[in-house]
Amino acid sequence: MNLILLIGQIVLLGLLYLFLIKVVRVIVADLKRQAGVAVPRAGRGTGKAQLVVLQGENPARGERFVLSSPVVTIGRNPANELQVQDNYASGEHARLTAQDGLFYIEDLGSSNGTFVNGQRIYEPLVLRHGDRIEVGDTVFRFEEIT
């Protein structure tokens, strides 16, 4: 009789742990969703986009950069596709990647971070039309081209 109770307790404890693991996974997924880590959906996005400079000196306000290659890096280093002369930007600051008609932005371990709509990003994020991107003191607006 004691053996049956012991086995029952072990099974119950195992089920409790499985339940707790599931709860933690749901909470983490919800927090990521609230932080803006988007889950891509097929068929969204035009596949064509540009960045418009809202604030900056080099590049200057109003300049437009069409995102014509599948990967565009942003930073102070001249090897970047989009070079910014900004003391608060890292040499290799951020990367934009086009995939399945969507554009993703990710921070490349920059010192001051990359911000989208005022929120620092820590994982690749799907960009939406009108999103405001901050790289150092330079600010861009992401625009889909229709």
PDB file of C-alpha atoms in Angstrom:
ATOM      1  CA  MET A   1       0.000   0.000   0.000  1.00  0.00           C
ATOM      2  CA  ASN A   2       2.845   2.420   0.826  1.00  0.00           C
ATOM      3  CA  LEU A   3       4.486   1.704  -2.542  1.00  0.00           C
ATOM      4  CA  ILE A   4       1.279   2.621  -4.407  1.00  0.00           C
ATOM      5  CA  LEU A   5       1.026   5.897  -2.488  1.00  0.00           C
ATOM      6  CA  LEU A   6       4.684   6.696  -3.212  1.00  0.00           C
ATOM      7  CA  ILE A   7       4.244   6.019  -6.941  1.00  0.00           C
ATOM      8  CA  GLY A   8       1.086   8.152  -6.949  1.00  0.00           C
ATOM      9  CA  GLN A   9       2.908  11.021  -5.264  1.00  0.00           C
ATOM     10  CA  ILE A  10       5.800  10.829  -7.761  1.00  0.00           C
ATOM     11  CA  VAL A  11       3.372  10.827 -10.710  1.00  0.00           C
ATOM     12  CA  LEU A  12       1.452  13.749  -9.232  1.00  0.00           C
ATOM     13  CA  LEU A  13       4.679  15.676  -8.636  1.00  0.00           C
ATOM     14  CA  GLY A  14       5.781  14.990 -12.243  1.00  0.00           C
ATOM     15  CA  LEU A  15       2.471  16.260 -13.598  1.00  0.00           C
ATOM     16  CA  LEU A  16       2.761  19.377 -11.434  1.00  0.00           C
ATOM     17  CA  TYR A  17       6.225  20.107 -12.851  1.00  0.00           C
ATOM     18  CA  LEU A  18       4.993  19.631 -16.433  1.00  0.00           C
ATOM     19  CA  PHE A  19       2.119  22.022 -15.728  1.00  0.00           C
ATOM     20  CA  LEU A  20       4.478  24.643 -14.292  1.00  0.00           C
ATOM     21  CA  ILE A  21       6.813  24.365 -17.288  1.00  0.00           C
ATOM     22  CA  LYS A  22       3.856  24.918 -19.639  1.00  0.00           C
ATOM     23  CA  VAL A  23       2.722  27.968 -17.620  1.00  0.00           C
ATOM     24  CA  VAL A  24       6.226  29.493 -17.746  1.00  0.00           C
ATOM     25  CA  ARG A  25       6.398  28.973 -21.533  1.00  0.00           C
ATOM     26  CA  VAL A  26       3.043  30.712 -22.029  1.00  0.00           C
ATOM     27  CA  ILE A  27       4.123  33.634 -19.834  1.00  0.00           C
ATOM     28  CA  VAL A  28       7.436  34.034 -21.695  1.00  0.00           C
ATOM     29  CA  ALA A  29       5.663  33.946 -25.080  1.00  0.00           C
ATOM     30  CA  ASP A  30       3.171  36.565 -23.876  1.00  0.00           C
ATOM     31  CA  LEU A  31       5.957  38.835 -22.595  1.00  0.00           C
ATOM     32  CA  LYS A  32       7.775  38.569 -25.929  1.00  0.00           C
ATOM     33  CA  ARG A  33       4.580  39.428 -27.776  1.00  0.00           C
ATOM     34  CA  GLN A  34       4.032  42.478 -25.542  1.00  0.00           C
ATOM     35  CA  ALA A  35       7.658  43.562 -26.074  1.00  0.00           C
ATOM     36  CA  GLY A  36       7.056  43.598 -29.828  1.00  0.00           C
ATOM     37  CA  VAL A  37       8.787  40.394 -30.858  1.00  0.00           C
ATOM     38  CA  ALA A  38       6.466  39.662 -33.730  1.00  0.00           C
ATOM     39  CA  VAL A  39       5.611  36.284 -35.136  1.00  0.00           C
ATOM     40  CA  PRO A  40       5.646  36.578 -38.934  1.00  0.00           C
ATOM     41  CA  ARG A  41       2.527  35.720 -40.891  1.00  0.00           C
ATOM     42  CA  ALA A  42       2.690  34.711 -44.537  1.00  0.00           C
ATOM     43  CA  GLY A  43       1.554  37.220 -47.115  1.00  0.00           C
ATOM     44  CA  ARG A  44       2.120  40.348 -45.043  1.00  0.00           C
ATOM     45  CA  GLY A  45       4.299  43.198 -46.278  1.00  0.00           C
ATOM     46  CA  THR A  46       5.105  44.521 -49.711  1.00  0.00           C
ATOM     47  CA  GLY A  47       8.728  43.422 -49.860  1.00  0.00           C
ATOM     48  CA  LYS A  48       9.790  46.964 -50.806  1.00  0.00           C
ATOM     49  CA  ALA A  49      10.703  49.592 -48.267  1.00  0.00           C
ATOM     50  CA  GLN A  50      12.767  52.652 -47.465  1.00  0.00           C
ATOM     51  CA  LEU A  51      14.173  54.481 -44.470  1.00  0.00           C
ATOM     52  CA  VAL A  52      13.549  58.215 -44.167  1.00  0.00           C
ATOM     53  CA  VAL A  53      15.872  60.226 -41.915  1.00  0.00           C
ATOM     54  CA  LEU A  54      13.850  62.154 -39.337  1.00  0.00           C
ATOM     55  CA  GLN A  55      16.805  63.330 -37.250  1.00  0.00           C
ATOM     56  CA  GLY A  56      20.497  63.341 -38.004  1.00  0.00           C
ATOM     57  CA  GLU A  57      23.314  65.282 -39.578  1.00  0.00           C
ATOM     58  CA  ASN A  58      25.005  62.719 -41.789  1.00  0.00           C
ATOM     59  CA  PRO A  59      22.787  61.362 -43.243  1.00  0.00           C
ATOM     60  CA  ALA A  60      20.744  64.538 -43.159  1.00  0.00           C
ATOM     61  CA  ARG A  61      17.100  64.929 -42.258  1.00  0.00           C
ATOM     62  CA  GLY A  62      14.832  64.103 -45.186  1.00  0.00           C
ATOM     63  CA  GLU A  63      17.249  61.748 -46.951  1.00  0.00           C
ATOM     64  CA  ARG A  64      15.715  58.474 -48.131  1.00  0.00           C
ATOM     65  CA  PHE A  65      17.380  55.088 -48.409  1.00  0.00           C
ATOM     66  CA  VAL A  66      15.632  52.426 -50.468  1.00  0.00           C
ATOM     67  CA  LEU A  67      16.227  48.987 -48.962  1.00  0.00           C
ATOM     68  CA  SER A  68      17.154  47.266 -52.201  1.00  0.00           C
ATOM     69  CA  SER A  69      19.326  44.417 -50.907  1.00  0.00           C
ATOM     70  CA  PRO A  70      18.174  41.554 -48.661  1.00  0.00           C
ATOM     71  CA  VAL A  71      20.550  42.604 -45.856  1.00  0.00           C
ATOM     72  CA  VAL A  72      21.403  46.201 -44.906  1.00  0.00           C
ATOM     73  CA  THR A  73      23.712  47.005 -42.023  1.00  0.00           C
ATOM     74  CA  ILE A  74      23.689  50.370 -40.250  1.00  0.00           C
ATOM     75  CA  GLY A  75      26.576  51.899 -38.304  1.00  0.00           C
ATOM     76  CA  ARG A  76      29.597  54.200 -38.304  1.00  0.00           C
ATOM     77  CA  ASN A  77      31.870  51.766 -40.143  1.00  0.00           C
ATOM     78  CA  PRO A  78      32.259  52.675 -43.858  1.00  0.00           C
ATOM     79  CA  ALA A  79      31.686  48.997 -44.746  1.00  0.00           C
ATOM     80  CA  ASN A  80      28.004  49.325 -43.736  1.00  0.00           C
ATOM     81  CA  GLU A  81      25.440  49.710 -46.483  1.00  0.00           C
ATOM     82  CA  LEU A  82      24.005  52.657 -44.517  1.00  0.00           C
ATOM     83  CA  GLN A  83      26.776  54.604 -42.826  1.00  0.00           C
ATOM     84  CA  VAL A  84      25.851  57.120 -40.119  1.00  0.00           C
ATOM     85  CA  GLN A  85      28.239  59.752 -38.761  1.00  0.00           C
ATOM     86  CA  ASP A  86      26.940  59.586 -35.214  1.00  0.00           C
ATOM     87  CA  ASN A  87      29.129  59.395 -32.106  1.00  0.00           C
ATOM     88  CA  TYR A  88      26.438  57.388 -30.307  1.00  0.00           C
ATOM     89  CA  ALA A  89      26.189  54.722 -33.018  1.00  0.00           C
ATOM     90  CA  SER A  90      28.434  51.656 -32.983  1.00  0.00           C
ATOM     91  CA  GLY A  91      30.631  50.642 -35.891  1.00  0.00           C
ATOM     92  CA  GLU A  92      28.202  47.836 -36.718  1.00  0.00           C
ATOM     93  CA  HIS A  93      25.040  48.902 -34.939  1.00  0.00           C
ATOM     94  CA  ALA A  94      21.984  47.232 -36.499  1.00  0.00           C
ATOM     95  CA  ARG A  95      20.952  44.970 -39.370  1.00  0.00           C
ATOM     96  CA  LEU A  96      17.817  45.053 -41.517  1.00  0.00           C
ATOM     97  CA  THR A  97      16.910  41.777 -43.209  1.00  0.00           C
ATOM     98  CA  ALA A  98      14.235  41.239 -45.864  1.00  0.00           C
ATOM     99  CA  GLN A  99      12.584  37.828 -45.760  1.00  0.00           C
ATOM    100  CA  ASP A 100       9.278  36.617 -47.231  1.00  0.00           C
ATOM    101  CA  GLY A 101       8.036  40.156 -47.879  1.00  0.00           C
ATOM    102  CA  LEU A 102       8.810  41.325 -44.326  1.00  0.00           C
ATOM    103  CA  PHE A 103      11.641  43.430 -42.951  1.00  0.00           C
ATOM    104  CA  TYR A 104      13.306  42.528 -39.669  1.00  0.00           C
ATOM    105  CA  ILE A 105      15.599  44.726 -37.596  1.00  0.00           C
ATOM    106  CA  GLU A 106      18.064  43.466 -35.033  1.00  0.00           C
ATOM    107  CA  ASP A 107      20.660  45.085 -32.832  1.00  0.00           C
ATOM    108  CA  LEU A 108      24.208  43.837 -33.409  1.00  0.00           C
ATOM    109  CA  GLY A 109      25.366  44.184 -29.812  1.00  0.00           C
ATOM    110  CA  SER A 110      25.706  47.960 -29.967  1.00  0.00           C
ATOM    111  CA  SER A 111      26.732  49.894 -26.863  1.00  0.00           C
ATOM    112  CA  ASN A 112      23.725  52.221 -26.826  1.00  0.00           C
ATOM    113  CA  GLY A 113      21.128  49.853 -28.244  1.00  0.00           C
ATOM    114  CA  THR A 114      18.686  50.049 -31.130  1.00  0.00           C
ATOM    115  CA  PHE A 115      15.206  51.388 -30.422  1.00  0.00           C
ATOM    116  CA  VAL A 116      11.965  50.886 -32.333  1.00  0.00           C
ATOM    117  CA  ASN A 117       9.116  53.210 -31.351  1.00  0.00           C
ATOM    118  CA  GLY A 118      10.991  54.148 -28.176  1.00  0.00           C
ATOM    119  CA  GLN A 119      11.529  50.527 -27.027  1.00  0.00           C
ATOM    120  CA  ARG A 120      14.980  48.954 -26.965  1.00  0.00           C
ATOM    121  CA  ILE A 121      15.059  45.734 -28.967  1.00  0.00           C
ATOM    122  CA  TYR A 122      16.888  42.603 -27.874  1.00  0.00           C
ATOM    123  CA  GLU A 123      15.727  40.174 -30.563  1.00  0.00           C
ATOM    124  CA  PRO A 124      14.926  40.519 -34.268  1.00  0.00           C
ATOM    125  CA  LEU A 125      11.700  42.477 -34.714  1.00  0.00           C
ATOM    126  CA  VAL A 126       9.349  42.698 -37.698  1.00  0.00           C
ATOM    127  CA  LEU A 127       9.086  46.304 -38.864  1.00  0.00           C
ATOM    128  CA  ARG A 128       5.755  47.875 -39.757  1.00  0.00           C
ATOM    129  CA  HIS A 129       5.027  50.914 -41.887  1.00  0.00           C
ATOM    130  CA  GLY A 130       5.680  54.076 -39.882  1.00  0.00           C
ATOM    131  CA  ASP A 131       7.929  52.477 -37.249  1.00  0.00           C
ATOM    132  CA  ARG A 132      10.490  54.890 -35.782  1.00  0.00           C
ATOM    133  CA  ILE A 133      14.034  53.460 -35.595  1.00  0.00           C
ATOM    134  CA  GLU A 134      16.718  55.039 -33.410  1.00  0.00           C
ATOM    135  CA  VAL A 135      20.402  54.262 -34.041  1.00  0.00           C
ATOM    136  CA  GLY A 136      22.404  56.457 -31.683  1.00  0.00           C
ATOM    137  CA  ASP A 137      21.086  59.997 -32.163  1.00  0.00           C
ATOM    138  CA  THR A 138      19.986  59.266 -35.744  1.00  0.00           C
ATOM    139  CA  VAL A 139      16.282  58.583 -36.188  1.00  0.00           C
ATOM    140  CA  PHE A 140      14.670  56.892 -39.201  1.00  0.00           C
ATOM    141  CA  ARG A 141      11.096  56.147 -40.202  1.00  0.00           C
ATOM    142  CA  PHE A 142      10.461  52.783 -41.871  1.00  0.00           C
ATOM    143  CA  GLU A 143       8.128  53.067 -44.866  1.00  0.00           C
ATOM    144  CA  GLU A 144       6.779  50.288 -47.020  1.00  0.00           C
ATOM    145  CA  ILE A 145       6.710  51.217 -50.690  1.00  0.00           C
ATOM    146  CA  THR A 146       3.541  50.205 -52.496  1.00  0.00           C
TER     147      THR A 146
END
